[in-house]
Amino acid sequence: MTKIDNVVKQVVQQQLAPARIIGLTVEESEDADGDPILRIKVIFEAKEDRLDPERVLGLIRHLRKSLNELGSNRFPVFSFMTSEEAEDATA
């Protein structure tokens, strides 16, 4: 999983720049149909707490290419939170 974690982190940071990634977790899981997925939780800081929609749209495409090169066929499923939302969630 370490290689996958590193690839996910690298691609997410690159694709979502200039947003700053504060936290990132990656878990292997299954969706409701039993298909293999990666649950990726991203905590970020960005201007006006908004990510660039164009960059978010391209994120899965870029990540799938990198994951396929590692031999992983898991589909990435993302959730995004600002650092403030993450603090509220743990309170």
Short mmCIF file of N, CA and C in Angstrom, two decimals, residues 1-61:
data_model
loop_
_atom_site.label_atom_id
_atom_site.label_comp_id
_atom_site.label_asym_id
_atom_site.label_seq_id
_atom_site.Cartn_x
_atom_site.Cartn_y
_atom_site.Cartn_z
N MET A 1 0.83 -1.20 0.00
CA MET A 1 0.00 0.00 0.00
C MET A 1 0.87 1.26 0.00
N THR A 2 2.09 1.18 0.48
CA THR A 2 2.93 2.36 0.56
C THR A 2 3.16 2.99 -0.81
N LYS A 3 3.40 2.17 -1.84
CA LYS A 3 3.59 2.72 -3.18
C LYS A 3 2.33 3.44 -3.64
N ILE A 4 1.18 2.83 -3.38
CA ILE A 4 -0.08 3.46 -3.78
C ILE A 4 -0.28 4.76 -3.01
N ASP A 5 -0.02 4.75 -1.70
CA ASP A 5 -0.13 5.98 -0.89
C ASP A 5 0.73 7.09 -1.47
N ASN A 6 1.97 6.75 -1.81
CA ASN A 6 2.90 7.75 -2.35
C ASN A 6 2.43 8.30 -3.68
N VAL A 7 1.93 7.42 -4.56
CA VAL A 7 1.44 7.86 -5.87
C VAL A 7 0.22 8.75 -5.70
N VAL A 8 -0.71 8.34 -4.84
CA VAL A 8 -1.92 9.14 -4.61
C VAL A 8 -1.53 10.51 -4.10
N LYS A 9 -0.65 10.57 -3.12
CA LYS A 9 -0.23 11.85 -2.55
C LYS A 9 0.40 12.74 -3.61
N GLN A 10 1.29 12.17 -4.40
CA GLN A 10 1.98 12.95 -5.44
C GLN A 10 1.00 13.50 -6.47
N VAL A 11 0.11 12.65 -6.97
CA VAL A 11 -0.84 13.08 -8.00
C VAL A 11 -1.82 14.11 -7.45
N VAL A 12 -2.33 13.88 -6.24
CA VAL A 12 -3.28 14.82 -5.64
C VAL A 12 -2.63 16.19 -5.43
N GLN A 13 -1.42 16.20 -4.89
CA GLN A 13 -0.74 17.48 -4.66
C GLN A 13 -0.49 18.21 -5.98
N GLN A 14 -0.05 17.47 -6.97
CA GLN A 14 0.25 18.08 -8.27
C GLN A 14 -1.02 18.61 -8.94
N GLN A 15 -2.07 17.82 -8.94
CA GLN A 15 -3.29 18.19 -9.66
C GLN A 15 -4.09 19.28 -8.97
N LEU A 16 -4.06 19.34 -7.65
CA LEU A 16 -4.88 20.32 -6.94
C LEU A 16 -4.14 21.61 -6.61
N ALA A 17 -2.87 21.70 -6.98
CA ALA A 17 -2.12 22.93 -6.75
C ALA A 17 -2.84 24.08 -7.45
N PRO A 18 -2.90 25.24 -6.86
CA PRO A 18 -2.11 25.73 -5.74
C PRO A 18 -2.70 25.44 -4.36
N ALA A 19 -3.77 24.67 -4.29
CA ALA A 19 -4.30 24.30 -2.98
C ALA A 19 -3.22 23.52 -2.22
N ARG A 20 -3.25 23.65 -0.91
CA ARG A 20 -2.27 22.96 -0.07
C ARG A 20 -2.96 21.77 0.59
N ILE A 21 -2.35 20.59 0.47
CA ILE A 21 -2.91 19.38 1.05
C ILE A 21 -2.41 19.28 2.49
N ILE A 22 -3.35 19.30 3.43
CA ILE A 22 -3.04 19.26 4.85
C ILE A 22 -3.03 17.83 5.37
N GLY A 23 -3.93 17.01 4.83
CA GLY A 23 -4.03 15.62 5.24
C GLY A 23 -4.58 14.78 4.11
N LEU A 24 -4.17 13.51 4.09
CA LEU A 24 -4.62 12.61 3.03
C LEU A 24 -4.61 11.20 3.58
N THR A 25 -5.73 10.50 3.47
CA THR A 25 -5.77 9.10 3.87
C THR A 25 -6.27 8.28 2.69
N VAL A 26 -5.72 7.07 2.57
CA VAL A 26 -6.08 6.16 1.49
C VAL A 26 -6.41 4.81 2.11
N GLU A 27 -7.60 4.29 1.81
CA GLU A 27 -8.02 2.99 2.32
C GLU A 27 -8.51 2.12 1.18
N GLU A 28 -8.06 0.86 1.16
CA GLU A 28 -8.63 -0.09 0.22
C GLU A 28 -9.99 -0.49 0.75
N SER A 29 -10.97 -0.58 -0.13
CA SER A 29 -12.33 -0.90 0.28
C SER A 29 -13.08 -1.50 -0.90
N GLU A 30 -14.39 -1.68 -0.72
CA GLU A 30 -15.27 -2.13 -1.80
C GLU A 30 -16.47 -1.21 -1.84
N ASP A 31 -17.00 -1.01 -3.04
CA ASP A 31 -18.21 -0.19 -3.16
C ASP A 31 -19.43 -1.06 -2.87
N ALA A 32 -20.61 -0.50 -3.03
CA ALA A 32 -21.86 -1.21 -2.72
C ALA A 32 -22.05 -2.47 -3.57
N ASP A 33 -21.42 -2.50 -4.74
CA ASP A 33 -21.53 -3.67 -5.62
C ASP A 33 -20.43 -4.68 -5.38
N GLY A 34 -19.53 -4.40 -4.45
CA GLY A 34 -18.43 -5.31 -4.16
C GLY A 34 -17.20 -5.09 -5.03
N ASP A 35 -17.21 -4.03 -5.82
CA ASP A 35 -16.05 -3.73 -6.67
C ASP A 35 -14.95 -3.06 -5.85
N PRO A 36 -13.69 -3.34 -6.18
CA PRO A 36 -12.58 -2.77 -5.41
C PRO A 36 -12.42 -1.26 -5.67
N ILE A 37 -12.28 -0.51 -4.58
CA ILE A 37 -12.10 0.94 -4.67
C ILE A 37 -11.00 1.39 -3.71
N LEU A 38 -10.56 2.61 -3.90
CA LEU A 38 -9.71 3.29 -2.94
C LEU A 38 -10.50 4.47 -2.39
N ARG A 39 -10.74 4.50 -1.10
CA ARG A 39 -11.39 5.65 -0.47
C ARG A 39 -10.29 6.64 -0.10
N ILE A 40 -10.36 7.80 -0.72
CA ILE A 40 -9.32 8.81 -0.54
C ILE A 40 -9.94 10.05 0.08
N LYS A 41 -9.49 10.38 1.29
CA LYS A 41 -9.97 11.56 1.99
C LYS A 41 -8.89 12.63 1.93
N VAL A 42 -9.28 13.80 1.42
CA VAL A 42 -8.33 14.89 1.22
C VAL A 42 -8.76 16.07 2.09
N ILE A 43 -7.84 16.53 2.92
CA ILE A 43 -8.06 17.74 3.71
C ILE A 43 -7.15 18.81 3.11
N PHE A 44 -7.74 19.95 2.77
CA PHE A 44 -6.99 20.97 2.02
C PHE A 44 -7.20 22.37 2.56
N GLU A 45 -6.28 23.25 2.17
CA GLU A 45 -6.44 24.69 2.37
C GLU A 45 -6.32 25.33 1.00
N ALA A 46 -7.25 26.20 0.68
CA ALA A 46 -7.25 26.87 -0.62
C ALA A 46 -7.89 28.24 -0.48
N LYS A 47 -7.62 29.08 -1.44
CA LYS A 47 -8.21 30.41 -1.46
C LYS A 47 -9.72 30.28 -1.45
N GLU A 48 -10.35 30.96 -0.51
CA GLU A 48 -11.81 30.95 -0.33
C GLU A 48 -12.35 29.54 -0.10
N ASP A 49 -11.51 28.63 0.39
CA ASP A 49 -11.90 27.24 0.69
C ASP A 49 -12.51 26.53 -0.52
N ARG A 50 -11.99 26.85 -1.71
CA ARG A 50 -12.52 26.25 -2.94
C ARG A 50 -11.40 25.65 -3.77
N LEU A 51 -11.65 24.45 -4.26
CA LEU A 51 -10.73 23.82 -5.19
C LEU A 51 -11.12 24.20 -6.61
N ASP A 52 -10.16 24.22 -7.50
CA ASP A 52 -10.42 24.51 -8.90
C ASP A 52 -11.21 23.33 -9.50
N PRO A 53 -12.45 23.55 -9.94
CA PRO A 53 -13.28 22.45 -10.46
C PRO A 53 -12.64 21.71 -11.63
N GLU A 54 -11.92 22.41 -12.48
CA GLU A 54 -11.27 21.76 -13.62
C GLU A 54 -10.21 20.77 -13.15
N ARG A 55 -9.49 21.15 -12.12
CA ARG A 55 -8.44 20.27 -11.58
C ARG A 55 -9.06 19.07 -10.88
N VAL A 56 -10.16 19.27 -10.18
CA VAL A 56 -10.83 18.16 -9.51
C VAL A 56 -11.37 17.17 -10.55
N LEU A 57 -11.94 17.69 -11.63
CA LEU A 57 -12.48 16.81 -12.68
C LEU A 57 -11.40 15.92 -13.30
N GLY A 58 -10.20 16.45 -13.47
CA GLY A 58 -9.12 15.68 -14.09
C GLY A 58 -8.39 14.77 -13.12
N LEU A 59 -8.67 14.90 -11.85
CA LEU A 59 -7.93 14.16 -10.83
C LEU A 59 -8.05 12.64 -11.00
N ILE A 60 -9.26 12.15 -11.18
CA ILE A 60 -9.45 10.70 -11.29
C ILE A 60 -8.71 10.16 -12.51
N ARG A 61 -8.81 10.87 -13.62
CA ARG A 61 -8.14 10.41 -14.86
C ARG A 61 -6.64 10.30 -14.65
#
